[in-house]
CSV table of N, CA, C and O in Angstrom, one decimal:
chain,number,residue,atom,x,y,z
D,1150,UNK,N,94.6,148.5,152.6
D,1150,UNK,CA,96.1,148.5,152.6
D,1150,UNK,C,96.7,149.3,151.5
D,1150,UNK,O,95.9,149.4,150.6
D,1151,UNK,N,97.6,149.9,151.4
D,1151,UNK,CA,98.5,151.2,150.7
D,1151,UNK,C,100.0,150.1,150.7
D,1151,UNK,O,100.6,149.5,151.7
D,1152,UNK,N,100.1,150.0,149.6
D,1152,UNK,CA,101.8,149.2,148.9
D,1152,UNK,C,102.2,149.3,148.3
D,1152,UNK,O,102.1,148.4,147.5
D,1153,UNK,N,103.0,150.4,148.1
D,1153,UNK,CA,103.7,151.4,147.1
D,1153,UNK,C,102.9,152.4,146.5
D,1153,UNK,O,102.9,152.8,145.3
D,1154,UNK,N,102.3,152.7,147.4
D,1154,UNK,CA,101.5,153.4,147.1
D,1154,UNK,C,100.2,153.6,146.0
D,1154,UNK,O,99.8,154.5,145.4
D,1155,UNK,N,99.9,152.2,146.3
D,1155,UNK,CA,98.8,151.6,145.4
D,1155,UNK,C,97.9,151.1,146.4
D,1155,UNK,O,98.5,150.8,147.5
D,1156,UNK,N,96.4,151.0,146.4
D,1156,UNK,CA,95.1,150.8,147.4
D,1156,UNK,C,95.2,149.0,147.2
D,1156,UNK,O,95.4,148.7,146.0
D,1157,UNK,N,95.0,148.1,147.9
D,1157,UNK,CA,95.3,146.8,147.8
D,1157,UNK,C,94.2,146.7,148.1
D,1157,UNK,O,93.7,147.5,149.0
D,1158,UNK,N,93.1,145.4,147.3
D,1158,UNK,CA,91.5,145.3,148.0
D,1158,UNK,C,92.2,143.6,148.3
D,1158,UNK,O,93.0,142.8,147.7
D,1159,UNK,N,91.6,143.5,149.5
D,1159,UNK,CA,91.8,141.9,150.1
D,1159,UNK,C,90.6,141.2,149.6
D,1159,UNK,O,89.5,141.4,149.2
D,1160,UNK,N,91.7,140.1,149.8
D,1160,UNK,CA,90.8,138.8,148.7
D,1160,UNK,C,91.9,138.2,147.8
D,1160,UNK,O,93.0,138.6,147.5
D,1161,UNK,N,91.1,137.0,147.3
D,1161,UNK,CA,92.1,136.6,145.9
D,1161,UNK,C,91.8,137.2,144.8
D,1161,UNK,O,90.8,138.0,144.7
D,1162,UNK,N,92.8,136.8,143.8
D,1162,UNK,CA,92.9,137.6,142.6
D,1162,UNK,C,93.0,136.4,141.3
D,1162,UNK,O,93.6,135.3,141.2
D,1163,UNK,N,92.4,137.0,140.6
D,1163,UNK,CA,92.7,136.1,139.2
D,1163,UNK,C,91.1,135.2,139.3
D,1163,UNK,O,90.2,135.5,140.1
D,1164,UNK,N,91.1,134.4,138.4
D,1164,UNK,CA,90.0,133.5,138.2
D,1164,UNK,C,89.1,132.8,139.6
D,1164,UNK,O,89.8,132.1,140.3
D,1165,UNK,N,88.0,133.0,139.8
D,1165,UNK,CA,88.0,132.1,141.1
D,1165,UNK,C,87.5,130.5,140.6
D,1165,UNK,O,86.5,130.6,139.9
D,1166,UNK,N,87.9,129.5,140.8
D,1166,UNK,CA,87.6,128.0,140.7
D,1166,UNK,C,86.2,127.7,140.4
D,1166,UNK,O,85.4,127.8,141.3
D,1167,UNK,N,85.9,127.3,139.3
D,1167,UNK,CA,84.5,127.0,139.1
D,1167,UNK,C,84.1,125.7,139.8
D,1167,UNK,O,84.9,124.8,139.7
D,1168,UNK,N,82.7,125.4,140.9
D,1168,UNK,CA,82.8,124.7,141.4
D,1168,UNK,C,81.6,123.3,140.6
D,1168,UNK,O,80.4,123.1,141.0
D,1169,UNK,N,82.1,122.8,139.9
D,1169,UNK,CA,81.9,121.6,138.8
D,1169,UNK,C,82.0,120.2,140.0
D,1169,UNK,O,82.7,119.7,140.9
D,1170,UNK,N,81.1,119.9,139.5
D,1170,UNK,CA,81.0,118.2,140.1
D,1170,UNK,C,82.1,117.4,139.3
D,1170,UNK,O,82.5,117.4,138.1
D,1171,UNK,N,82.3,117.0,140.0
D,1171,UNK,CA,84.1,116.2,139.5
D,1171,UNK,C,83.8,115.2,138.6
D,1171,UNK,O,84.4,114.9,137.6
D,1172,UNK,N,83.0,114.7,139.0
D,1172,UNK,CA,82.4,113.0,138.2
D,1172,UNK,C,82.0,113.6,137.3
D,1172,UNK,O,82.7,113.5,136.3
D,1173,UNK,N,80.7,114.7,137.2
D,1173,UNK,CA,80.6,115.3,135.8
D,1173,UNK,C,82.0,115.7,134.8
D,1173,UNK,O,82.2,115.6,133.6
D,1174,UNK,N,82.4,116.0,135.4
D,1174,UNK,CA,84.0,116.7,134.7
D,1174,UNK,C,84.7,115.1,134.3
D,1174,UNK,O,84.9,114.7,133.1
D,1175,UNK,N,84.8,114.4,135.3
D,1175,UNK,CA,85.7,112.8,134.9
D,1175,UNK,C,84.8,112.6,133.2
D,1175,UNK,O,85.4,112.7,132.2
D,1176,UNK,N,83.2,112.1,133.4
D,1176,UNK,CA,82.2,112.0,132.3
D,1176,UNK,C,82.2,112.7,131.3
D,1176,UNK,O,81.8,112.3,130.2
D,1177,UNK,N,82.8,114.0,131.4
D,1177,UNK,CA,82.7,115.0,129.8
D,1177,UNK,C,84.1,114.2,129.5
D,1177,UNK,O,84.2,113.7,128.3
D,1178,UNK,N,85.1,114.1,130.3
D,1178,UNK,CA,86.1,114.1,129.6
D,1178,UNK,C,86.5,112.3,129.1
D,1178,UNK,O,87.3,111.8,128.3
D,1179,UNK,N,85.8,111.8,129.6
D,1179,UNK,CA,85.7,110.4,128.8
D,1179,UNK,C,84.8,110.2,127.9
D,1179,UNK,O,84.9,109.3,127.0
D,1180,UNK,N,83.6,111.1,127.9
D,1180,UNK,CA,82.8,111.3,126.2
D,1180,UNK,C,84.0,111.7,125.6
D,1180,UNK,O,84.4,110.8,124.9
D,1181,UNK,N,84.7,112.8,125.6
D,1181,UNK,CA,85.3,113.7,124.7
D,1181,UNK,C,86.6,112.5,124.2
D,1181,UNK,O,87.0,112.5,123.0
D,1182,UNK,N,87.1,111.6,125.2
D,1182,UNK,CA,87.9,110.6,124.7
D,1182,UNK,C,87.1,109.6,123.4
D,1182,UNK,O,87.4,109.1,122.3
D,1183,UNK,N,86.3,109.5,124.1
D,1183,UNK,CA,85.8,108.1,123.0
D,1183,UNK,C,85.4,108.9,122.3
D,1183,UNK,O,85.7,108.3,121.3
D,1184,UNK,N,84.6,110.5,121.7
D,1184,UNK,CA,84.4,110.8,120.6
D,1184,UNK,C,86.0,110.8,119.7
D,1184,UNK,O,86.0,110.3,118.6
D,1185,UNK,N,87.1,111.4,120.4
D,1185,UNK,CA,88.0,111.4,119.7
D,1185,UNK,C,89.0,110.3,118.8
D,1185,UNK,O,89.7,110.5,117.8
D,1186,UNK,N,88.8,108.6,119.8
D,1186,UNK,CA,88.8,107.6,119.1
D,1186,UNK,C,87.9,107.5,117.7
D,1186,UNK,O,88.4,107.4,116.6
D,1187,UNK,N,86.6,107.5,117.8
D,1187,UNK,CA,85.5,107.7,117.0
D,1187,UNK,C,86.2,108.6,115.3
D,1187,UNK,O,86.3,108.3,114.2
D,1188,UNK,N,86.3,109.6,116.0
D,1188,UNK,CA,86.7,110.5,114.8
D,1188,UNK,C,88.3,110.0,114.4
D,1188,UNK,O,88.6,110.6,113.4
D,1189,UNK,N,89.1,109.3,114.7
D,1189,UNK,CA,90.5,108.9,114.7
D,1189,UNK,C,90.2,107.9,113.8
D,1189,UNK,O,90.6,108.0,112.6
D,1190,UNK,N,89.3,106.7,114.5
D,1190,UNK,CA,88.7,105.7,113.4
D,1190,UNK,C,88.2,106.4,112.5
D,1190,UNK,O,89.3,106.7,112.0
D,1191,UNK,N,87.3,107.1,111.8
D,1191,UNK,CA,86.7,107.1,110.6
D,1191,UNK,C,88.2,107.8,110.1
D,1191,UNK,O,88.6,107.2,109.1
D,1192,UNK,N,89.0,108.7,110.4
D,1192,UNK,CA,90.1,109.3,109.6
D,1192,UNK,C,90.7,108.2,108.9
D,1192,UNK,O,90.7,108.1,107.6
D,1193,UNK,N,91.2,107.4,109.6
D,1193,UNK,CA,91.9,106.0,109.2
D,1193,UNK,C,91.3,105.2,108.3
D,1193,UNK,O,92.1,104.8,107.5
D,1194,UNK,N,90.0,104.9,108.1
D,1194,UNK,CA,89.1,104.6,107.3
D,1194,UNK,C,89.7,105.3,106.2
D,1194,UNK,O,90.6,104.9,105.5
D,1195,UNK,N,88.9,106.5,106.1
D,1195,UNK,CA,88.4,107.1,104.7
D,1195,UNK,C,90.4,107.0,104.4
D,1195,UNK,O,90.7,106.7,103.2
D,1196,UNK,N,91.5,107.2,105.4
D,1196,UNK,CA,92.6,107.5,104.0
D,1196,UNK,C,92.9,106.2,103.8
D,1196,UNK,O,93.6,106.2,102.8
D,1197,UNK,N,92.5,104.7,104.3
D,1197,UNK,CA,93.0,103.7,103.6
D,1197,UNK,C,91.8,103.5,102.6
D,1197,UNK,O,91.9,102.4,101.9
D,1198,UNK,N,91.2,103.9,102.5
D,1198,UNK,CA,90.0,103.8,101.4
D,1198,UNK,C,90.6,104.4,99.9
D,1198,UNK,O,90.6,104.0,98.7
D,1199,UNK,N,91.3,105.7,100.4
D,1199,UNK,CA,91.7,106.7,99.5
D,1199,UNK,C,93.2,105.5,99.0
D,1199,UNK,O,93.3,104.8,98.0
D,1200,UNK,N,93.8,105.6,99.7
D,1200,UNK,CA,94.7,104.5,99.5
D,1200,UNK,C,94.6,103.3,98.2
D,1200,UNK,O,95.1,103.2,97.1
D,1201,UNK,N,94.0,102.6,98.9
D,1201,UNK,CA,93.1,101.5,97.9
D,1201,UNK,C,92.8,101.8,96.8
D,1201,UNK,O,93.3,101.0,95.9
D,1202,UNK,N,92.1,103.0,96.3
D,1202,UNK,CA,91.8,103.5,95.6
D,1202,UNK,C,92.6,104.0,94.5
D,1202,UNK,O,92.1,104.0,93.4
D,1203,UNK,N,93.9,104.5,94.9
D,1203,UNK,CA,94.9,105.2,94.7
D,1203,UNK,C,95.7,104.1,93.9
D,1203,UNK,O,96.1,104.3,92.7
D,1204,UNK,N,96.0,103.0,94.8
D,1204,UNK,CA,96.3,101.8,93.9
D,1204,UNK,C,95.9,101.1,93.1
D,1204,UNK,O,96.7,100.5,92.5
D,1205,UNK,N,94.4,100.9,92.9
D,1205,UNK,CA,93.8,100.7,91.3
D,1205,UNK,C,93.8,101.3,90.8
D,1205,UNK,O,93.5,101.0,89.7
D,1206,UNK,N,94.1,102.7,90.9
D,1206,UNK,CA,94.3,103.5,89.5
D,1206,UNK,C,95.6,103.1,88.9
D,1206,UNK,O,95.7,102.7,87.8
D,1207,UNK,N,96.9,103.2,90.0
D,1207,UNK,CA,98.0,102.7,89.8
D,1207,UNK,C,98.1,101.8,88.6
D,1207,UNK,O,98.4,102.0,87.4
D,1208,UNK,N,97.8,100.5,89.5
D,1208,UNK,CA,97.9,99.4,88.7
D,1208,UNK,C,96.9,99.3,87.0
D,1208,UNK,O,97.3,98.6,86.1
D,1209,UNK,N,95.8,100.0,87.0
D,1209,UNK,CA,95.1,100.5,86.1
D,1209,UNK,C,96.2,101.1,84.7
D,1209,UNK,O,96.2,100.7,83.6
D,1210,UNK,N,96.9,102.0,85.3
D,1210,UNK,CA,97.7,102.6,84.4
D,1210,UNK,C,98.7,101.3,84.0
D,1210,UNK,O,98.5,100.7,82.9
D,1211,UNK,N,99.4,101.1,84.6
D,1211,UNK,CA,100.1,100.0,84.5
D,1211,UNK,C,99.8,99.2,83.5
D,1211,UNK,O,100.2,99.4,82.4
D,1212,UNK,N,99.2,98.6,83.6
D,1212,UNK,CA,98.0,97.5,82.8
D,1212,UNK,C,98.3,98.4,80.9
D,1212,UNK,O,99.0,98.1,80.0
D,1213,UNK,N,97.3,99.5,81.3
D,1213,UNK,CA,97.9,100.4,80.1
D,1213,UNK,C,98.8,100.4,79.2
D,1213,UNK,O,98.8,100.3,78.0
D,1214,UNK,N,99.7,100.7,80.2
D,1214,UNK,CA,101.0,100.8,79.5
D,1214,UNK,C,102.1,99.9,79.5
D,1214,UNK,O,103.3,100.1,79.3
D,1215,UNK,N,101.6,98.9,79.7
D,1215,UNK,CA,102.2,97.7,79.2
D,1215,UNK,C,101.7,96.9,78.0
D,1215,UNK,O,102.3,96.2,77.2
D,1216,UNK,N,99.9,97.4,78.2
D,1216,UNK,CA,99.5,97.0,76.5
D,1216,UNK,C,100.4,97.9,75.8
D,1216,UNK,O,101.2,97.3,75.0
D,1217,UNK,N,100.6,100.0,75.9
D,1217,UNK,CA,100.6,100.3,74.4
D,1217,UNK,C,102.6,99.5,74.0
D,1217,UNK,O,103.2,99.3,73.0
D,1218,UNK,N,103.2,99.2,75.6
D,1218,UNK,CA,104.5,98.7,74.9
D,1218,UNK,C,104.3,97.5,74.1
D,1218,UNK,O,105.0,97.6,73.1
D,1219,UNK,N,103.7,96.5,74.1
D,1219,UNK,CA,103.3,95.7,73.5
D,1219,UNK,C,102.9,96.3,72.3
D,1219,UNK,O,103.8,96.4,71.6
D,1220,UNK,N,101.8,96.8,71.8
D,1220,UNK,CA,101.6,97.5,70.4
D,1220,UNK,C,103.1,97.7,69.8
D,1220,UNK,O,103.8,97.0,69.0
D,1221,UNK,N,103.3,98.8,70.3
D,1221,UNK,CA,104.9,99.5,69.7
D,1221,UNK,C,105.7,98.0,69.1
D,1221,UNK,O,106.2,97.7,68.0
D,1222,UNK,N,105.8,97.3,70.3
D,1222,UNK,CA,106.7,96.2,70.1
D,1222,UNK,C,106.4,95.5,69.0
D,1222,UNK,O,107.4,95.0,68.4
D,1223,UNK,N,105.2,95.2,68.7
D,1223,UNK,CA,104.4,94.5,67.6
D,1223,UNK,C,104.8,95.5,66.2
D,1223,UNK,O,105.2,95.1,65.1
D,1224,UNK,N,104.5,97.0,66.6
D,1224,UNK,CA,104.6,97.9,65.3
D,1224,UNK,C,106.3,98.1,64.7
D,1224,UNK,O,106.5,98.5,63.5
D,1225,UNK,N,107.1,97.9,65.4
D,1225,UNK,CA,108.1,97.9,65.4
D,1225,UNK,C,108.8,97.0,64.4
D,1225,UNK,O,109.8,97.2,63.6
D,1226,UNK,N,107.9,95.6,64.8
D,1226,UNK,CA,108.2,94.3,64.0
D,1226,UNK,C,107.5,94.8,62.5
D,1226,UNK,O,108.2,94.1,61.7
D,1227,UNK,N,106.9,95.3,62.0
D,1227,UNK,CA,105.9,95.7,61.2
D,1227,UNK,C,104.7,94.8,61.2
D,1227,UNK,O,104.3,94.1,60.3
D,1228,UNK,N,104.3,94.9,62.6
D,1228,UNK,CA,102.8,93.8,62.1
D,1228,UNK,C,102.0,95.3,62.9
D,1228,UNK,O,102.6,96.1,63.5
D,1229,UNK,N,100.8,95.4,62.8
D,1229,UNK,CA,99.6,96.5,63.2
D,1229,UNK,C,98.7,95.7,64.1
D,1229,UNK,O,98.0,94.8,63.5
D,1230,UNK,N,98.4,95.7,65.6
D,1230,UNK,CA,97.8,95.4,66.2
D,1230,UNK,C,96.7,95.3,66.1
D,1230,UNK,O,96.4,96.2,65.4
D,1231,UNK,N,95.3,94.3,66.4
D,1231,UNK,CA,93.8,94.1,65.7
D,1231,UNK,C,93.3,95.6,66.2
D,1231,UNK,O,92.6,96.3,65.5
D,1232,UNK,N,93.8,95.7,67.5
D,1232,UNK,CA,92.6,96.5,68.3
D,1232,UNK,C,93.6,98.3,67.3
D,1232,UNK,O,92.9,99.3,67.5
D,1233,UNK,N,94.4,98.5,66.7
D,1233,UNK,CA,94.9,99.9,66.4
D,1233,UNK,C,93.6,100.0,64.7
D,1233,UNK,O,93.0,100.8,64.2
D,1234,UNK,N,93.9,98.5,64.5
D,1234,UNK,CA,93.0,98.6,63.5
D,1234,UNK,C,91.7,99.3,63.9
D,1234,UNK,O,91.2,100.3,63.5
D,1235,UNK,N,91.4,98.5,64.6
D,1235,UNK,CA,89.9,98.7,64.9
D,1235,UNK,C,89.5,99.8,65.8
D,1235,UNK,O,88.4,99.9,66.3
D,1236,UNK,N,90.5,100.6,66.1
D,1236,UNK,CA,90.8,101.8,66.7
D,1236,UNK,C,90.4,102.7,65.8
D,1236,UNK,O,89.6,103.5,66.1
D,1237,UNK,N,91.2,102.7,64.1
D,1237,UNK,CA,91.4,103.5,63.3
D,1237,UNK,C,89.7,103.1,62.4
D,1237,UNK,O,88.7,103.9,62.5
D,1238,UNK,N,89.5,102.2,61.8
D,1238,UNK,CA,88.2,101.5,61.5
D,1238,UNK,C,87.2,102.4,62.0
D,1238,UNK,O,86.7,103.3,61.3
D,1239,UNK,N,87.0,102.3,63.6
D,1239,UNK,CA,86.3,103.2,64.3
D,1239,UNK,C,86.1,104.4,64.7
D,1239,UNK,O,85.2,104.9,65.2
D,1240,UNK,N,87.3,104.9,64.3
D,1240,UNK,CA,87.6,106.7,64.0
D,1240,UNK,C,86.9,106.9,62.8
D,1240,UNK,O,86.3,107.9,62.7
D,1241,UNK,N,86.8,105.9,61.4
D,1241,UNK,CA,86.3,106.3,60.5
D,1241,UNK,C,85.2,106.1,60.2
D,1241,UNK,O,84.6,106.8,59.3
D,1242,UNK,N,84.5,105.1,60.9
D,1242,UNK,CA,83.5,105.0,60.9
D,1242,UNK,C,82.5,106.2,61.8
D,1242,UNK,O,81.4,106.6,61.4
D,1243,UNK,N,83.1,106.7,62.8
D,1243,UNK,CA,82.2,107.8,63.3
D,1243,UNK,C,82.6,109.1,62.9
D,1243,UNK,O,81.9,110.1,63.2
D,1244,UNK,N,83.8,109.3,62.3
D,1244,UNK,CA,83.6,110.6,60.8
D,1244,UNK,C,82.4,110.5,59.9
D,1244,UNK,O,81.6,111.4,59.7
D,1245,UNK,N,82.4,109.2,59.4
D,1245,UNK,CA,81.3,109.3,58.6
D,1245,UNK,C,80.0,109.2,59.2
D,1245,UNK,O,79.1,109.5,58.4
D,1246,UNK,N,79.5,108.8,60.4
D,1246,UNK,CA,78.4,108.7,60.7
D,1246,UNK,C,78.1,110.4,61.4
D,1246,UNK,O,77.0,110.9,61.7
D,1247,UNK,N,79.6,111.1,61.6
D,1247,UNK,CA,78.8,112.4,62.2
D,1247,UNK,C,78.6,113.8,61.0
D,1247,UNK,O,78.1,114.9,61.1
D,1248,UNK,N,79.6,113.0,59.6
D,1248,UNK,CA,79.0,113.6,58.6
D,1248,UNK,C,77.4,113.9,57.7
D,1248,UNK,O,76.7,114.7,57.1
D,1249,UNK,N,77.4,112.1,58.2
D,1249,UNK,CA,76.0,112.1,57.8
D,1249,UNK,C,74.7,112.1,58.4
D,1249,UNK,O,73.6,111.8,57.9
D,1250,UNK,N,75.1,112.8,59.9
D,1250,UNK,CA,74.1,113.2,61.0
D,1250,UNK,C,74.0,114.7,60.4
D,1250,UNK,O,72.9,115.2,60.2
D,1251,UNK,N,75.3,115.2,60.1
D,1251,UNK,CA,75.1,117.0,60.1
D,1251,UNK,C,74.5,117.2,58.7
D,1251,UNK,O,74.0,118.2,58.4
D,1252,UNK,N,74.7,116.2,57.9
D,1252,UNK,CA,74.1,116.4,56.4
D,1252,UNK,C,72.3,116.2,56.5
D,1252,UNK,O,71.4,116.8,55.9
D,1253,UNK,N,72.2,115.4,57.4
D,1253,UNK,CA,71.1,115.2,57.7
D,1253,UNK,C,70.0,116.5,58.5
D,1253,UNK,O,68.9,116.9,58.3
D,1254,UNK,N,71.1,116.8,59.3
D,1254,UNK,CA,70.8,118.0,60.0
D,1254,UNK,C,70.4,119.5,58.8
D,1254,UNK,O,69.4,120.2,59.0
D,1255,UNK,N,70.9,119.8,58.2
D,1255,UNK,CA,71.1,120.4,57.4
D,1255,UNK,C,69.8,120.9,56.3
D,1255,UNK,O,69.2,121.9,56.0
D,1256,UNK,N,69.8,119.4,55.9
D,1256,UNK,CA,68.6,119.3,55.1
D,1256,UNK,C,67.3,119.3,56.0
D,1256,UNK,O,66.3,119.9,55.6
D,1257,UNK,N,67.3,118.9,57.0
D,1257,UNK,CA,65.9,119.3,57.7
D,1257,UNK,C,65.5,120.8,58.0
D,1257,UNK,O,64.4,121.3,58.3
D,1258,UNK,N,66.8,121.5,58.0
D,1258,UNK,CA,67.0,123.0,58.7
D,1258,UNK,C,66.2,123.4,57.2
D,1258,UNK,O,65.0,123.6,57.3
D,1259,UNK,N,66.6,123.6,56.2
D,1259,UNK,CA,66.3,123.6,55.0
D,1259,UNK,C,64.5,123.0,54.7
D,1259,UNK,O,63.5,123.8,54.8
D,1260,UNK,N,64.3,122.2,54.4
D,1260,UNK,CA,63.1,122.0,54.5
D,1260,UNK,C,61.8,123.0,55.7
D,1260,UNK,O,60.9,123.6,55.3
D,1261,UNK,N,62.2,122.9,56.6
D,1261,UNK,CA,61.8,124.0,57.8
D,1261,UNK,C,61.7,125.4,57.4
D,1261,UNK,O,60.7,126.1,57.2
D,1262,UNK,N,62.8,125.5,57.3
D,1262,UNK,CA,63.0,127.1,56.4
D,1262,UNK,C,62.2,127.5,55.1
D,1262,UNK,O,61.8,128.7,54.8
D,1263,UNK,N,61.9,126.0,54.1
D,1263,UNK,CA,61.2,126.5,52.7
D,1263,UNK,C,59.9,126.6,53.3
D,1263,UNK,O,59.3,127.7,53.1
D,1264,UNK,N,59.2,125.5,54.3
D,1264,UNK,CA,58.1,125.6,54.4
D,1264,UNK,C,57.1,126.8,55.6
D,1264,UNK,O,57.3,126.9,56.8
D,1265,UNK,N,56.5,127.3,55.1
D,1265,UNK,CA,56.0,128.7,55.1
D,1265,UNK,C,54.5,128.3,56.7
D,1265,UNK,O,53.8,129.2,57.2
């Protein structure tokens, strides 16, 4: 056939219908449902996990910072909280114990070194 002057081949045109077993096609497409429940569930999971999570840190901080207002509130009155003591106590205490690691360090480097 000639239509508009173009050669026309008879037949259809475009994709021809793949001929698939219907029930197979019904079955892929109800696996692919229940996988996608599957994967919908674990999403849901892991962000209320994340969630959870999210809020003991929260409340964690909280906790925090309700002790250091408490300190302040105490330092304020002029009294010094046990634990700032024992905060500072223990800053001095491991000044000196990492003084007397490296003094220690020192003198062995030394010894090492004299002996031949």
């Amino acid at each position: 056939q000639v239509v508009g002057g173009k050669v026309k081949k008879p037949g259809k045109r475009g994709r021809k219908p793949a001929k698939i077993d219907l029930k197979a096609k019904l079955e892929r497409s109800r696996q692919s449902a229940r996988e996608c429940r599957a994967r919908k569930k674990l999403r849901y999971q892991y962000l209320e996990e994340l969630v959870s999570s999210r809020e003991r840190a929260i409340c964690a901080l909280r906790e925090e910072l309700e002790m250091y207002k408490q300190w302040c509130m105490a330092m304020d009155q002029g009294k010094i909280p046990s634990e700032i003591k024992a905060l500072l106590t223990g800053e001095e205490q491991g000044k000196a114990q990492q003084s007397s690691t490296k003094l220690a360090k020192a003198v062995k480097t030394e010894a090492n070194s004299s002996n031949p």
